[in-house]
Amino acid sequence: MKAKTVLKLLIAALAAVLQCGTLHAQLAADLKQHISVLASDSLHGRMTGTADEIKAADYIISQFVKEGIPNAGGNFEAAKYLQAFEYTPNIDSVKKHIHGNNVVAYMDNHAANTVIIGAHYDHLGWGDTAYSLYRGPAAIHHGADDNASGVATVIELARWLKIEGPKSNNYLFIAFSGEEEGLYGSKWYTQHPTIELKNADYMLNFDMVGRLDSNTHTLIVNGVGTSPAWKEVISKIPTQLHIKTTESGIGPSDQTSFYLKDIPVLFFFTGQHADYHKPSDVESKINYAGMVQVVDYTEALIKDMDSKGKLAFTKTKDENNENAPKFKVTMGVIPDYTFEGKGMRIDGVSDGKPASKAGIQAGDVVVQLGAVKVTDLMSYMKGLGQFNKGDITTVKVKRGNKTLKKKIQF
């Protein structure tokens, strides 16, 4: 090969690398903009049924309009992006009727089938809800990772799909509200869809994708058992991420509503952390380089799926959680769902709860609970099932190279 030809190839390769780096820097900046707005003090935690929910919805709508993605009616009238719904939460002693709003946009490529891409945008407001894990005075629960990160990802995927994405499917983008209190917005949508759900190809859900661990690079992808196509595609996508998969279509986020309508689903999640459902889930803690990797991975998946045709749906074995152990007590800890070692690693400890009182810390790995050996999350839950409120037992945890025994009362 001539020297000039080699030089041209090297220059072209360098230009491609520089362009990719520039695009990734811009993507990170755009993701940061979305999360900075949605998790700002001015939106007061985006509680469903409040004026702040509407402010958040208005921002999401403005981004769809900016990218030229119309509402479900095919126009850009702001009010028509909103799908109103209502529900009565089951957790309050004083029952209250809540009015919420999903945000729905639709990219019509005149295709036979539609891919659904969603994330919930509501959060816990000032924490005056049973779902807050914070025990201090009233404070804004910013919800940067949960789930401004997911919404930001959906907005950027919509931008990419509009400009250069594959066109063999239509694309429905939904920002759900009412998720935190029980998946109310997504359930409402599946009961009052704006498209024929029989024409839905698959659904991708993003919930807490902003805190990728810089050491393990683990992205959890749940729902790979909901279609025979998922495992092969996921295994072939080139990525520096460590992909950890689970089979079930059922889980604590909005993909569940679509799975229950016999639609293949995937749920993307970068893992639990100590700031979950606390005011400290703030924008400054987001890993934007990690988010860029998640977006890149999803774009590659969507491209690969474009030529597959409509996916077959399969039910997963644990769809009714029949095999999940039942328990009446809690240690008050947040499991590390990305942990692949032996035991149950703790990502966070709630103040004032049994684990905190016993001196158990984030990072500890539970290896025994009472008489039950703990090898994973399922055996941990089995251990909890042996106890009632008020019982006292011993917990063995590994902390670094040490094994500690802690006395705990439920």
Coordinates of C-alpha atoms in Angstrom, one line a residue:
M1 CA 0.0 0.0 0.0
K2 CA 1.4 3.4 -0.9
A3 CA 2.4 5.8 1.8
K4 CA -0.1 8.4 0.6
T5 CA -3.0 5.9 0.8
V6 CA -2.0 4.9 4.3
L7 CA -1.8 8.5 5.3
K8 CA -5.3 9.2 3.9
L9 CA -6.7 6.2 5.8
L10 CA -5.1 7.3 9.0
I11 CA -6.4 10.9 8.6
A12 CA -9.9 9.5 7.9
A13 CA -9.8 7.3 10.9
L14 CA -8.6 10.1 13.1
A15 CA -11.4 12.4 11.8
A16 CA -14.0 9.7 12.6
V17 CA -12.7 9.4 16.1
L18 CA -12.7 13.1 16.6
Q19 CA -16.3 13.4 15.2
C20 CA -17.4 10.6 17.5
G21 CA -15.9 12.3 20.5
T22 CA -17.6 15.6 19.5
L23 CA -21.0 13.9 19.1
H24 CA -20.6 12.2 22.5
A25 CA -19.6 15.4 24.2
Q26 CA -22.7 17.1 22.7
L27 CA -24.9 14.2 23.8
A28 CA -23.6 14.4 27.4
A29 CA -24.3 18.1 27.4
D30 CA -27.8 17.6 26.1
L31 CA -28.5 14.9 28.7
K32 CA -27.2 17.2 31.4
Q33 CA -29.5 20.0 30.3
H34 CA -32.6 17.8 30.5
I35 CA -31.7 16.4 33.9
S36 CA -30.7 19.8 35.3
V37 CA -34.1 21.2 34.4
L38 CA -36.2 18.2 35.5
A39 CA -34.3 17.7 38.8
S40 CA -34.1 21.4 39.6
D41 CA -35.3 23.0 42.9
S42 CA -37.9 24.9 40.8
L43 CA -39.8 21.7 40.0
H44 CA -40.0 20.6 43.6
G45 CA -39.7 16.9 43.0
R46 CA -42.3 16.6 40.2
M47 CA -45.1 15.0 42.3
T48 CA -48.0 13.6 40.3
G49 CA -51.1 15.8 40.4
T50 CA -49.2 19.0 41.2
A51 CA -48.4 22.1 39.2
D52 CA -44.8 21.0 39.2
E53 CA -45.8 17.8 37.3
I54 CA -47.3 20.0 34.6
K55 CA -44.1 22.2 34.5
A56 CA -42.0 19.0 33.9
A57 CA -44.5 17.8 31.3
D58 CA -44.2 21.2 29.5
Y59 CA -40.4 20.9 29.3
I60 CA -40.7 17.4 27.9
I61 CA -43.2 18.6 25.3
S62 CA -41.0 21.5 24.3
Q63 CA -38.2 19.0 23.5
F64 CA -40.5 16.9 21.3
V65 CA -41.7 20.0 19.5
K66 CA -38.1 21.2 19.1
E67 CA -37.2 17.8 17.5
G68 CA -40.2 17.9 15.2
I69 CA -41.9 14.9 16.8
P70 CA -45.7 15.5 16.8
N71 CA -48.2 14.4 19.4
A72 CA -50.4 11.3 19.0
G73 CA -52.9 13.4 17.0
G74 CA -50.2 14.2 14.4
N75 CA -49.8 17.9 15.2
F76 CA -47.7 20.1 17.6
E77 CA -50.5 21.4 19.8
A78 CA -49.0 21.3 23.3
A79 CA -52.1 20.3 25.1
K80 CA -52.6 17.2 22.9
Y81 CA -49.3 15.7 24.0
L82 CA -51.0 15.2 27.4
Q83 CA -52.9 12.1 28.3
A84 CA -54.9 12.8 31.4
F85 CA -55.6 10.0 33.9
E86 CA -56.8 9.6 37.5
Y87 CA -56.3 7.2 40.4
T88 CA -56.7 6.8 44.1
P89 CA -53.5 5.6 45.8
N90 CA -53.8 2.6 48.1
I91 CA -51.2 3.7 50.6
D92 CA -52.8 6.7 52.3
S93 CA -55.0 6.4 55.3
V94 CA -56.9 9.4 54.0
K95 CA -57.9 8.6 50.4
K96 CA -57.3 11.3 47.8
H97 CA -58.1 11.4 44.2
I98 CA -55.1 12.2 42.0
H99 CA -55.2 13.6 38.5
G100 CA -52.0 13.0 36.5
N101 CA -50.7 13.3 32.9
N102 CA -48.7 11.1 30.6
V103 CA -46.8 12.9 27.8
V104 CA -47.2 11.0 24.5
A105 CA -45.4 11.7 21.2
Y106 CA -45.6 9.7 18.0
M107 CA -43.2 9.3 15.0
D108 CA -45.2 7.9 12.1
N109 CA -43.0 6.2 9.6
H110 CA -46.0 4.6 7.9
A111 CA -44.8 1.2 9.1
A112 CA -47.0 -1.8 10.1
N113 CA -45.6 -1.9 13.7
T114 CA -44.6 0.5 16.5
V115 CA -41.8 0.4 19.0
I116 CA -42.7 2.0 22.3
I117 CA -39.9 3.8 24.2
G118 CA -40.8 5.1 27.7
A119 CA -39.7 6.4 31.1
H120 CA -41.5 7.9 34.1
Y121 CA -41.0 11.6 34.9
D122 CA -42.8 11.8 38.2
H123 CA -41.0 11.7 41.6
L124 CA -41.7 12.2 45.3
G125 CA -42.1 15.9 45.6
W126 CA -41.1 17.0 49.1
G127 CA -41.1 13.5 50.4
D128 CA -44.5 13.5 52.1
T129 CA -45.2 10.0 50.9
A130 CA -44.7 6.5 52.2
Y131 CA -42.2 5.8 49.5
S132 CA -39.6 8.3 50.7
L133 CA -36.6 6.7 52.6
Y134 CA -35.6 10.1 54.0
R135 CA -36.2 10.7 57.7
G136 CA -35.3 14.4 58.1
P137 CA -37.4 17.6 57.8
A138 CA -39.3 18.1 54.6
A139 CA -37.0 18.5 51.6
I140 CA -37.2 18.4 47.8
H141 CA -36.7 14.9 46.4
H142 CA -34.9 15.9 43.2
G143 CA -35.1 12.5 41.4
A144 CA -32.1 13.1 39.1
D145 CA -31.5 9.4 38.6
D146 CA -35.0 8.4 39.5
N147 CA -36.1 9.2 36.9
A148 CA -34.9 12.4 35.1
S149 CA -32.1 10.2 33.7
G150 CA -34.6 7.9 32.0
V151 CA -36.6 10.8 30.5
A152 CA -33.4 12.4 29.3
T153 CA -32.5 9.2 27.6
V154 CA -35.9 8.9 25.9
I155 CA -35.7 12.5 24.6
E156 CA -32.2 11.9 23.1
L157 CA -33.3 8.6 21.5
A158 CA -36.2 10.4 20.0
R159 CA -33.8 13.1 18.6
W160 CA -31.6 10.3 17.1
L161 CA -34.5 8.4 15.6
K162 CA -35.9 11.5 14.0
I163 CA -32.6 12.5 12.4
E164 CA -30.9 9.2 11.5
G165 CA -32.7 6.3 13.0
P166 CA -34.0 3.2 11.2
K167 CA -37.5 3.6 9.6
S168 CA -39.0 0.1 9.5
N169 CA -41.1 0.8 12.6
N170 CA -43.1 3.7 13.9
Y171 CA -42.0 5.0 17.3
L172 CA -44.1 6.0 20.3
F173 CA -42.5 8.0 23.0
I174 CA -44.2 8.1 26.4
A175 CA -43.1 9.9 29.6
F176 CA -45.3 8.3 32.3
S177 CA -46.5 9.9 35.5
G178 CA -48.0 8.1 38.6
E179 CA -45.2 5.5 38.5
E180 CA -43.9 6.1 42.0
E181 CA -47.2 5.3 43.6
G182 CA -48.0 2.2 41.6
L183 CA -47.4 2.4 37.8
Y184 CA -50.7 4.2 37.4
G185 CA -49.8 6.2 34.3
S186 CA -48.5 3.2 32.3
K187 CA -51.4 1.1 33.3
W188 CA -53.8 3.8 32.2
Y189 CA -52.0 4.1 28.8
T190 CA -52.3 0.3 28.2
Q191 CA -56.0 0.6 29.0
H192 CA -56.5 3.7 26.8
P193 CA -53.8 3.4 24.1
T194 CA -53.3 5.9 21.3
I195 CA -52.2 3.1 19.0
E196 CA -53.4 -0.5 18.4
L197 CA -51.4 -2.5 21.0
K198 CA -51.6 -5.5 18.7
N199 CA -49.3 -3.6 16.4
A200 CA -46.7 -2.9 19.1
D201 CA -43.4 -4.5 18.3
Y202 CA -41.7 -4.2 21.6
M203 CA -41.4 -1.7 24.5
L204 CA -38.1 -0.3 26.0
N205 CA -38.3 1.2 29.5
F206 CA -35.6 3.3 31.1
D207 CA -35.7 3.8 34.9
M208 CA -32.6 5.0 36.8
V209 CA -29.9 4.8 34.1
G210 CA -27.8 7.7 35.4
R211 CA -25.5 6.1 37.9
L212 CA -23.5 3.6 36.0
D213 CA -20.7 2.2 38.2
S214 CA -17.4 3.4 36.8
N215 CA -15.7 0.2 38.1
T216 CA -18.1 -2.5 37.0
H217 CA -19.8 -0.7 34.1
T218 CA -22.8 -2.9 34.7
L219 CA -26.0 -2.2 32.9
I220 CA -28.9 -4.4 34.0
V221 CA -31.3 -5.4 31.3
N222 CA -34.4 -7.1 32.6
G223 CA -37.0 -8.9 30.5
V224 CA -34.9 -10.9 28.1
G225 CA -37.2 -13.8 28.5
T226 CA -40.2 -11.9 27.0
S227 CA -39.1 -12.7 23.4
P228 CA -36.9 -15.4 21.9
A229 CA -35.1 -12.7 19.9
W230 CA -33.7 -10.8 22.9
K231 CA -30.8 -13.0 24.1
E232 CA -29.2 -13.4 20.7
V233 CA -29.4 -9.7 19.8
I234 CA -28.1 -8.6 23.2
S235 CA -25.2 -11.0 23.1
K236 CA -24.0 -9.7 19.8
I237 CA -24.0 -5.9 20.4
P238 CA -20.4 -4.7 20.8
T239 CA -20.1 -2.6 23.9
Q240 CA -17.7 -1.9 26.8
L241 CA -20.7 -2.3 29.2
H242 CA -21.1 -5.4 31.3
I243 CA -24.6 -6.5 30.5
K244 CA -26.4 -8.4 33.3
T245 CA -29.7 -9.8 32.2
T246 CA -32.8 -11.2 34.0
E247 CA -35.7 -13.1 32.3
S248 CA -38.8 -11.6 33.9
G249 CA -41.1 -9.1 32.3
I250 CA -42.5 -8.2 35.7
G251 CA -40.6 -5.6 37.7
P252 CA -41.0 -2.4 39.7
S253 CA -41.4 -0.1 36.7
D254 CA -43.6 0.7 33.8
Q255 CA -42.5 -2.1 31.4
T256 CA -44.7 -4.4 33.6
S257 CA -47.9 -2.7 32.3
F258 CA -46.9 -3.6 28.7
Y259 CA -45.7 -7.1 29.4
L260 CA -49.1 -7.8 30.9
K261 CA -50.5 -6.9 27.5
D262 CA -48.3 -9.6 25.8
I263 CA -45.8 -7.1 24.5
P264 CA -42.0 -8.0 24.6
V265 CA -40.2 -5.6 26.9
L266 CA -36.8 -4.6 28.1
F267 CA -36.1 -2.6 31.3
F268 CA -32.8 -0.8 31.5
F269 CA -31.3 0.0 34.9
T270 CA -27.8 1.0 36.1
G271 CA -28.4 -0.1 39.7
Q272 CA -29.7 1.0 43.1
H273 CA -27.8 3.4 45.3
A274 CA -27.9 5.1 48.8
D275 CA -29.6 8.2 47.4
Y276 CA -32.6 6.3 46.2
H277 CA -35.9 8.1 47.2
K278 CA -33.9 10.7 49.1
P279 CA -33.3 14.5 48.5
S280 CA -29.7 13.6 47.8
D281 CA -30.5 12.1 44.4
V282 CA -29.2 15.2 42.7
E283 CA -27.9 16.1 39.2
S284 CA -24.3 16.5 40.3
K285 CA -24.1 12.8 41.0
I286 CA -25.1 11.7 37.5
N287 CA -22.5 9.7 35.5
Y288 CA -22.9 11.3 32.0
A289 CA -20.2 9.3 30.4
G290 CA -22.1 6.2 31.5
M291 CA -25.4 7.6 30.2
V292 CA -23.8 8.1 26.8
Q293 CA -22.8 4.5 26.8
V294 CA -26.3 3.4 27.6
V295 CA -27.7 5.6 24.8
D296 CA -25.1 4.2 22.3
Y297 CA -26.0 0.6 23.4
T298 CA -29.7 1.2 22.9
E299 CA -29.2 2.8 19.5
A300 CA -27.3 -0.3 18.4
L301 CA -30.0 -2.5 19.7
I302 CA -32.8 -0.6 17.9
K303 CA -30.8 -0.7 14.7
D304 CA -30.3 -4.5 15.0
M305 CA -34.0 -5.1 15.8
D306 CA -35.1 -3.0 12.7
S307 CA -34.6 -6.0 10.4
K308 CA -36.1 -8.6 12.7
G309 CA -39.8 -8.0 11.9
K310 CA -42.4 -8.1 14.6
L311 CA -41.1 -9.9 17.7
A312 CA -42.7 -13.0 19.1
F313 CA -43.9 -12.7 22.7
T314 CA -43.2 -15.2 25.4
K315 CA -44.4 -15.3 29.0
T316 CA -41.7 -15.6 31.7
K317 CA -41.7 -18.2 34.4
D318 CA -42.0 -15.8 37.4
E319 CA -44.6 -13.6 35.9
N320 CA -46.8 -13.8 39.0
N321 CA -43.9 -13.8 41.4
E322 CA -45.1 -17.2 42.5
N323 CA -41.6 -18.3 43.4
A324 CA -40.7 -15.1 45.3
P325 CA -40.4 -15.7 49.1
K326 CA -42.9 -13.8 51.2
F327 CA -41.8 -11.8 54.3
K328 CA -43.3 -9.5 56.9
V329 CA -40.1 -7.7 58.1
T330 CA -37.4 -5.7 56.5
M331 CA -33.8 -4.8 57.5
G332 CA -34.1 -1.4 55.9
V333 CA -31.4 -1.8 53.3
I334 CA -31.2 -1.2 49.6
P335 CA -29.7 -4.3 47.7
D336 CA -27.0 -3.9 45.1
Y337 CA -28.8 -5.4 42.1
T338 CA -25.5 -5.4 40.0
F339 CA -23.6 -7.5 42.6
E340 CA -22.6 -10.9 41.1
G341 CA -20.6 -12.3 44.1
K342 CA -21.8 -14.7 46.8
G343 CA -24.2 -13.1 49.2
M344 CA -26.4 -9.9 49.1
R345 CA -24.4 -6.7 48.9
I346 CA -26.0 -3.6 50.5
D347 CA -26.0 -0.4 48.5
G348 CA -27.7 1.8 51.1
V349 CA -29.0 1.7 54.7
S350 CA -32.1 3.6 55.8
D351 CA -31.6 5.7 58.9
G352 CA -33.5 4.4 62.0
K353 CA -34.2 1.0 60.5
P354 CA -33.0 -2.3 62.0
A355 CA -29.8 -2.6 59.9
S356 CA -28.8 1.0 60.8
K357 CA -29.4 0.3 64.5
A358 CA -27.3 -2.8 64.3
G359 CA -24.3 -1.0 62.8
I360 CA -24.6 -2.5 59.3
Q361 CA -23.2 -0.3 56.6
A362 CA -23.5 0.3 52.9
G363 CA -21.0 -2.0 51.2
D364 CA -21.5 -4.9 53.6
V365 CA -22.3 -8.2 52.1
V366 CA -24.9 -10.3 54.0
V367 CA -23.9 -13.9 54.0
Q368 CA -26.2 -15.3 56.7
L369 CA -29.5 -14.2 58.2
G370 CA -30.5 -16.3 61.2
A371 CA -30.0 -19.9 60.2
V372 CA -30.3 -19.2 56.5
K373 CA -27.2 -19.0 54.4
V374 CA -27.5 -16.0 52.0
T375 CA -26.0 -16.6 48.6
D376 CA -28.1 -14.1 46.5
L377 CA -31.1 -11.8 46.8
M378 CA -33.6 -14.7 46.6
S379 CA -32.0 -16.5 49.6
Y380 CA -31.9 -13.2 51.5
M381 CA -35.6 -12.8 51.0
K382 CA -36.1 -16.4 52.1
G383 CA -34.2 -15.5 55.3
L384 CA -36.4 -12.6 56.0
G385 CA -39.4 -14.9 55.6
Q386 CA -38.4 -16.7 58.8
F387 CA -39.1 -13.7 61.0
N388 CA -41.9 -11.6 62.5
K389 CA -41.9 -8.0 63.7
G390 CA -40.1 -7.9 67.1
D391 CA -37.9 -11.0 66.5
I392 CA -34.2 -10.8 67.3
T393 CA -31.6 -12.7 65.3
T394 CA -27.9 -12.5 64.2
V395 CA -26.8 -11.3 60.8
K396 CA -23.4 -12.2 59.4
V397 CA -21.9 -9.7 57.0
K398 CA -18.6 -9.5 55.1
R399 CA -16.9 -6.1 55.4
G400 CA -13.8 -6.1 53.3
N401 CA -11.7 -9.1 54.5
K402 CA -13.6 -9.4 57.8
T403 CA -16.7 -11.4 58.7
L404 CA -18.8 -9.6 61.3
K405 CA -21.8 -10.8 63.4
K406 CA -24.5 -8.2 64.1
K407 CA -27.5 -8.6 66.4
I408 CA -30.6 -7.2 64.8
Q409 CA -34.2 -6.7 65.9
F410 CA -37.0 -6.5 63.4

